[in-house]
Each structure stands twice: as C-alpha cells, then as structure tokens.
C-alpha cells in the first residue's frame, strides 16, 4: 500500500465523517444559538434550558437524516471491503 493510497483513503474517510456528521452539528449549533439568544433576551439562566432543546433537535434530525447517513457510511464501508485486496497487497 503506497503513501498516496493511504492519504487518499484517509481523505475519503474524513470526508465521509464530516459529510455525515455535518447536518447534525449544524442543527445543534443553530439550536444552541437560538436558545442562547432566547436566554439572553429573557434573562433566564437555566442550564437545562440550553441542553434539552439541543438533544431534541439532534434526535429529530437523526430521524430525518439517519437513513441518508447510514447509506453514506455503508457505501464507504462497502467500497473499503470490495477493495480490501488492493489495500492489503
């Protein structure tokens, strides 16, 4: 296995990770920002108020994006397993 192949494989793996985790991270970020703005404007400083909406938003996003994320990861894993002889030898 050459150095270029290792770099290419690592690049694809990182790309798949970022591509599949991105929607959930963005939704958590937007939800956290909205809750923080709400807390700042109403001067409510409850810790659970910042935590619970993010969990709910990420769980709802997992319901919607879950099949797509699973398809992306299984496609990548299938490609790895199909080309395993190239990577080993």
Tab-separated table of N, CA and C in Angstrom:
chain	number	residue	atom	x	y	z
A	1	UNK	N	0.854	-1.167	0.000
A	1	UNK	CA	0.000	0.000	0.000
A	1	UNK	C	0.899	1.229	0.000
A	2	UNK	N	0.718	2.052	-0.988
A	2	UNK	CA	1.577	3.220	-1.137
A	2	UNK	C	1.099	4.367	-0.249
A	3	UNK	N	1.952	5.347	-0.120
A	3	UNK	CA	1.618	6.511	0.706
A	3	UNK	C	0.458	7.290	0.101
A	4	UNK	N	0.416	7.357	-1.226
A	4	UNK	CA	-0.682	8.074	-1.881
A	4	UNK	C	-2.018	7.394	-1.609
A	5	UNK	N	-2.004	6.061	-1.579
A	5	UNK	CA	-3.234	5.323	-1.321
A	5	UNK	C	-3.708	5.551	0.116
A	6	UNK	N	-2.777	5.602	1.049
A	6	UNK	CA	-3.127	5.846	2.452
A	6	UNK	C	-3.716	7.244	2.610
A	7	UNK	N	-3.088	8.211	1.983
A	7	UNK	CA	-3.577	9.587	2.069
A	7	UNK	C	-4.952	9.698	1.422
A	8	UNK	N	-5.132	9.049	0.287
A	8	UNK	CA	-6.420	9.084	-0.400
A	8	UNK	C	-7.511	8.432	0.440
A	9	UNK	N	-7.197	7.296	1.036
A	9	UNK	CA	-8.170	6.602	1.873
A	9	UNK	C	-8.514	7.421	3.114
A	10	UNK	N	-7.516	8.014	3.746
A	10	UNK	CA	-7.762	8.853	4.921
A	10	UNK	C	-8.577	10.088	4.550
A	11	UNK	N	-8.288	10.653	3.387
A	11	UNK	CA	-9.037	11.825	2.923
A	11	UNK	C	-10.501	11.477	2.694
A	12	UNK	N	-10.749	10.333	2.071
A	12	UNK	CA	-12.134	9.898	1.847
A	12	UNK	C	-12.845	9.627	3.164
A	13	UNK	N	-12.134	8.997	4.114
A	13	UNK	CA	-12.741	8.677	5.406
A	13	UNK	C	-13.115	9.946	6.166
A	14	UNK	N	-12.218	10.904	6.193
A	14	UNK	CA	-12.508	12.172	6.874
A	14	UNK	C	-13.638	12.909	6.169
A	15	UNK	N	-13.653	12.859	4.849
A	15	UNK	CA	-14.737	13.486	4.099
A	15	UNK	C	-16.086	12.872	4.420
A	16	UNK	N	-16.145	11.552	4.497
A	16	UNK	CA	-17.403	10.879	4.828
A	16	UNK	C	-17.836	11.228	6.246
A	17	UNK	N	-16.884	11.268	7.164
A	17	UNK	CA	-17.217	11.610	8.554
A	17	UNK	C	-17.788	13.021	8.642
A	18	UNK	N	-17.119	13.973	8.028
A	18	UNK	CA	-17.594	15.360	8.081
A	18	UNK	C	-18.905	15.533	7.328
A	19	UNK	N	-19.034	14.832	6.208
A	19	UNK	CA	-20.232	14.950	5.381
A	19	UNK	C	-21.451	14.382	6.098
A	20	UNK	N	-21.269	13.293	6.851
A	20	UNK	CA	-22.408	12.700	7.547
A	20	UNK	C	-22.692	13.371	8.892
A	21	UNK	N	-21.668	13.852	9.569
A	21	UNK	CA	-21.881	14.493	10.869
A	21	UNK	C	-22.262	15.962	10.728
A	22	UNK	N	-21.989	16.546	9.589
A	22	UNK	CA	-22.234	17.968	9.377
A	22	UNK	C	-23.650	18.430	9.651
A	23	UNK	N	-24.669	17.771	9.075
A	23	UNK	CA	-26.037	18.245	9.328
A	23	UNK	C	-26.420	18.241	10.804
A	24	UNK	N	-26.015	17.210	11.529
A	24	UNK	CA	-26.350	17.161	12.957
A	24	UNK	C	-25.623	18.249	13.736
A	25	UNK	N	-24.366	18.481	13.397
A	25	UNK	CA	-23.608	19.524	14.086
A	25	UNK	C	-24.165	20.911	13.792
A	26	UNK	N	-24.562	21.142	12.557
A	26	UNK	CA	-25.132	22.446	12.195
A	26	UNK	C	-26.459	22.665	12.908
A	27	UNK	N	-27.286	21.625	12.973
A	27	UNK	CA	-28.570	21.754	13.665
A	27	UNK	C	-28.352	22.006	15.156
A	28	UNK	N	-27.399	21.318	15.765
A	28	UNK	CA	-27.097	21.555	17.182
A	28	UNK	C	-26.577	22.972	17.394
A	29	UNK	N	-25.750	23.452	16.472
A	29	UNK	CA	-25.211	24.805	16.578
A	29	UNK	C	-26.313	25.849	16.478
A	30	UNK	N	-27.187	25.700	15.502
A	30	UNK	CA	-28.271	26.671	15.304
A	30	UNK	C	-29.236	26.636	16.488
A	31	UNK	N	-29.553	25.447	16.968
A	31	UNK	CA	-30.449	25.332	18.121
A	31	UNK	C	-29.822	25.956	19.364
A	32	UNK	N	-28.551	25.682	19.593
A	32	UNK	CA	-27.864	26.276	20.740
A	32	UNK	C	-27.808	27.787	20.656
A	33	UNK	N	-27.570	28.298	19.457
A	33	UNK	CA	-27.538	29.747	19.268
A	33	UNK	C	-28.904	30.367	19.524
A	34	UNK	N	-29.961	29.725	19.023
A	34	UNK	CA	-31.312	30.244	19.236
A	34	UNK	C	-31.679	30.228	20.717
A	35	UNK	N	-31.338	29.162	21.410
A	35	UNK	CA	-31.640	29.081	22.841
A	35	UNK	C	-30.822	30.107	23.615
A	36	UNK	N	-29.580	30.313	23.238
A	36	UNK	CA	-28.745	31.309	23.920
A	36	UNK	C	-29.282	32.715	23.721
A	37	UNK	N	-29.728	33.019	22.519
A	37	UNK	CA	-30.328	34.334	22.263
A	37	UNK	C	-31.604	34.493	23.081
A	38	UNK	N	-32.417	33.432	23.136
A	38	UNK	CA	-33.638	33.472	23.944
A	38	UNK	C	-33.310	33.690	25.416
A	39	UNK	N	-32.298	32.994	25.921
A	39	UNK	CA	-31.909	33.159	27.324
A	39	UNK	C	-31.365	34.554	27.600
A	40	UNK	N	-30.636	35.104	26.657
A	40	UNK	CA	-30.076	36.441	26.858
A	40	UNK	C	-31.165	37.502	26.853
A	41	UNK	N	-32.160	37.338	25.987
A	41	UNK	CA	-33.210	38.358	25.914
A	41	UNK	C	-34.178	38.262	27.084
A	42	UNK	N	-34.431	37.057	27.577
A	42	UNK	CA	-35.368	36.909	28.695
A	42	UNK	C	-34.670	36.853	30.047
A	43	UNK	N	-33.352	36.827	30.061
A	43	UNK	CA	-32.532	36.753	31.267
A	43	UNK	C	-32.835	35.512	32.107
A	44	UNK	N	-33.190	34.431	31.429
A	44	UNK	CA	-33.363	33.133	32.088
A	44	UNK	C	-32.041	32.399	31.964
A	45	UNK	N	-31.448	32.033	33.076
A	45	UNK	CA	-30.147	31.369	33.054
A	45	UNK	C	-30.255	29.941	33.582
A	46	UNK	N	-31.166	29.193	33.051
A	46	UNK	CA	-31.353	27.798	33.441
A	46	UNK	C	-30.491	26.910	32.552
A	47	UNK	N	-29.664	26.051	33.149
A	47	UNK	CA	-28.731	25.221	32.389
A	47	UNK	C	-29.449	24.171	31.552
A	48	UNK	N	-30.512	23.591	32.094
A	48	UNK	CA	-31.211	22.548	31.341
A	48	UNK	C	-31.933	23.117	30.136
A	49	UNK	N	-32.251	24.398	30.167
A	49	UNK	CA	-32.923	25.017	29.033
A	49	UNK	C	-32.016	25.046	27.810
A	50	UNK	N	-30.735	25.113	28.005
A	50	UNK	CA	-29.805	25.106	26.873
A	50	UNK	C	-29.517	23.689	26.393
A	51	UNK	N	-29.665	22.712	27.250
A	51	UNK	CA	-29.261	21.345	26.934
A	51	UNK	C	-30.376	20.535	26.273
A	52	UNK	N	-31.572	20.605	26.808
A	52	UNK	CA	-32.680	19.771	26.339
A	52	UNK	C	-33.085	20.078	24.897
A	53	UNK	N	-33.238	21.343	24.480
A	53	UNK	CA	-33.621	21.585	23.082
A	53	UNK	C	-32.601	21.075	22.072
A	54	UNK	N	-31.320	21.124	22.420
A	54	UNK	CA	-30.301	20.600	21.506
A	54	UNK	C	-30.440	19.096	21.343
A	55	UNK	N	-30.689	18.402	22.432
A	55	UNK	CA	-30.865	16.949	22.351
A	55	UNK	C	-32.084	16.612	21.504
A	56	UNK	N	-33.179	17.310	21.730
A	56	UNK	CA	-34.398	17.048	20.966
A	56	UNK	C	-34.177	17.353	19.489
A	57	UNK	N	-33.528	18.467	19.187
A	57	UNK	CA	-33.286	18.835	17.789
A	57	UNK	C	-32.387	17.825	17.088
A	58	UNK	N	-31.361	17.355	17.769
A	58	UNK	CA	-30.456	16.372	17.160
A	58	UNK	C	-31.170	15.040	16.968
A	59	UNK	N	-31.995	14.629	17.921
A	59	UNK	CA	-32.743	13.381	17.757
A	59	UNK	C	-33.728	13.463	16.599
A	60	UNK	N	-34.405	14.594	16.459
A	60	UNK	CA	-35.316	14.771	15.321
A	60	UNK	C	-34.536	14.774	14.012
A	61	UNK	N	-33.385	15.422	14.010
A	61	UNK	CA	-32.551	15.433	12.804
A	61	UNK	C	-32.051	14.037	12.467
A	62	UNK	N	-31.752	13.226	13.489
A	62	UNK	CA	-31.316	11.853	13.231
A	62	UNK	C	-32.428	11.029	12.600
A	63	UNK	N	-33.662	11.320	12.962
A	63	UNK	CA	-34.783	10.612	12.340
A	63	UNK	C	-34.855	10.953	10.859
A	64	UNK	N	-34.653	12.218	10.521
A	64	UNK	CA	-34.745	12.632	9.125
A	64	UNK	C	-33.492	12.304	8.323
A	65	UNK	N	-32.317	12.537	8.903
A	65	UNK	CA	-31.061	12.327	8.182
A	65	UNK	C	-30.466	10.937	8.388
A	66	UNK	N	-31.005	10.156	9.308
A	66	UNK	CA	-30.450	8.851	9.634
A	66	UNK	C	-30.310	7.902	8.452
A	67	UNK	N	-31.363	7.715	7.653
A	67	UNK	CA	-31.220	6.810	6.507
A	67	UNK	C	-30.159	7.274	5.512
A	68	UNK	N	-30.095	8.562	5.278
A	68	UNK	CA	-29.084	9.090	4.359
A	68	UNK	C	-27.683	8.893	4.930
A	69	UNK	N	-27.523	9.149	6.233
A	69	UNK	CA	-26.221	8.965	6.871
A	69	UNK	C	-25.799	7.501	6.827
A	70	UNK	N	-26.740	6.609	7.106
A	70	UNK	CA	-26.439	5.180	7.068
A	70	UNK	C	-26.038	4.744	5.669
A	71	UNK	N	-26.710	5.277	4.659
A	71	UNK	CA	-26.383	4.927	3.274
A	71	UNK	C	-24.988	5.407	2.906
A	72	UNK	N	-24.612	6.601	3.343
A	72	UNK	CA	-23.277	7.126	3.056
A	72	UNK	C	-22.190	6.269	3.704
A	73	UNK	N	-22.401	5.901	4.956
A	73	UNK	CA	-21.394	5.120	5.678
A	73	UNK	C	-21.303	3.703	5.123
A	74	UNK	N	-22.439	3.089	4.810
A	74	UNK	CA	-22.394	1.727	4.265
A	74	UNK	C	-21.796	1.700	2.870
A	75	UNK	N	-22.014	2.738	2.082
A	75	UNK	CA	-21.375	2.812	0.765
A	75	UNK	C	-19.862	2.896	0.916
A	76	UNK	N	-19.402	3.723	1.827
A	76	UNK	CA	-17.961	3.839	2.061
A	76	UNK	C	-17.385	2.526	2.576
A	77	UNK	N	-18.069	1.900	3.527
A	77	UNK	CA	-17.586	0.628	4.071
A	77	UNK	C	-17.595	-0.456	2.999
A	78	UNK	N	-18.610	-0.455	2.139
A	78	UNK	CA	-18.651	-1.421	1.044
A	78	UNK	C	-17.499	-1.236	0.081
A	79	UNK	N	-17.174	0.016	-0.226
A	79	UNK	CA	-16.023	0.291	-1.094
A	79	UNK	C	-14.724	-0.192	-0.458
A	80	UNK	N	-14.589	0.016	0.833
A	80	UNK	CA	-13.385	-0.443	1.535
A	80	UNK	C	-13.285	-1.968	1.467
A	81	UNK	N	-14.387	-2.649	1.746
A	81	UNK	CA	-14.359	-4.109	1.757
A	81	UNK	C	-14.161	-4.696	0.361
A	82	UNK	N	-14.725	-4.056	-0.667
A	82	UNK	CA	-14.542	-4.557	-2.030
A	82	UNK	C	-13.105	-4.396	-2.498
A	83	UNK	N	-12.433	-3.366	-2.066
A	83	UNK	CA	-11.057	-3.102	-2.484
A	83	UNK	C	-10.041	-3.510	-1.422
A	84	UNK	N	-10.426	-4.387	-0.537
A	84	UNK	CA	-9.549	-4.774	0.562
A	84	UNK	C	-8.264	-5.430	0.064
A	85	UNK	N	-8.359	-6.193	-0.995
A	85	UNK	CA	-7.148	-6.848	-1.515
A	85	UNK	C	-6.154	-5.822	-2.052
A	86	UNK	N	-6.648	-4.734	-2.608
A	86	UNK	CA	-5.752	-3.664	-3.073
A	86	UNK	C	-5.035	-3.003	-1.911
A	87	UNK	N	-5.748	-2.836	-0.798
A	87	UNK	CA	-5.161	-2.152	0.347
A	87	UNK	C	-4.164	-3.040	1.083
A	88	UNK	N	-4.426	-4.329	1.113
A	88	UNK	CA	-3.534	-5.245	1.829
A	88	UNK	C	-2.298	-5.562	1.002
A	89	UNK	N	-2.512	-5.885	-0.262
A	89	UNK	CA	-1.397	-6.331	-1.098
A	89	UNK	C	-0.819	-5.233	-1.844
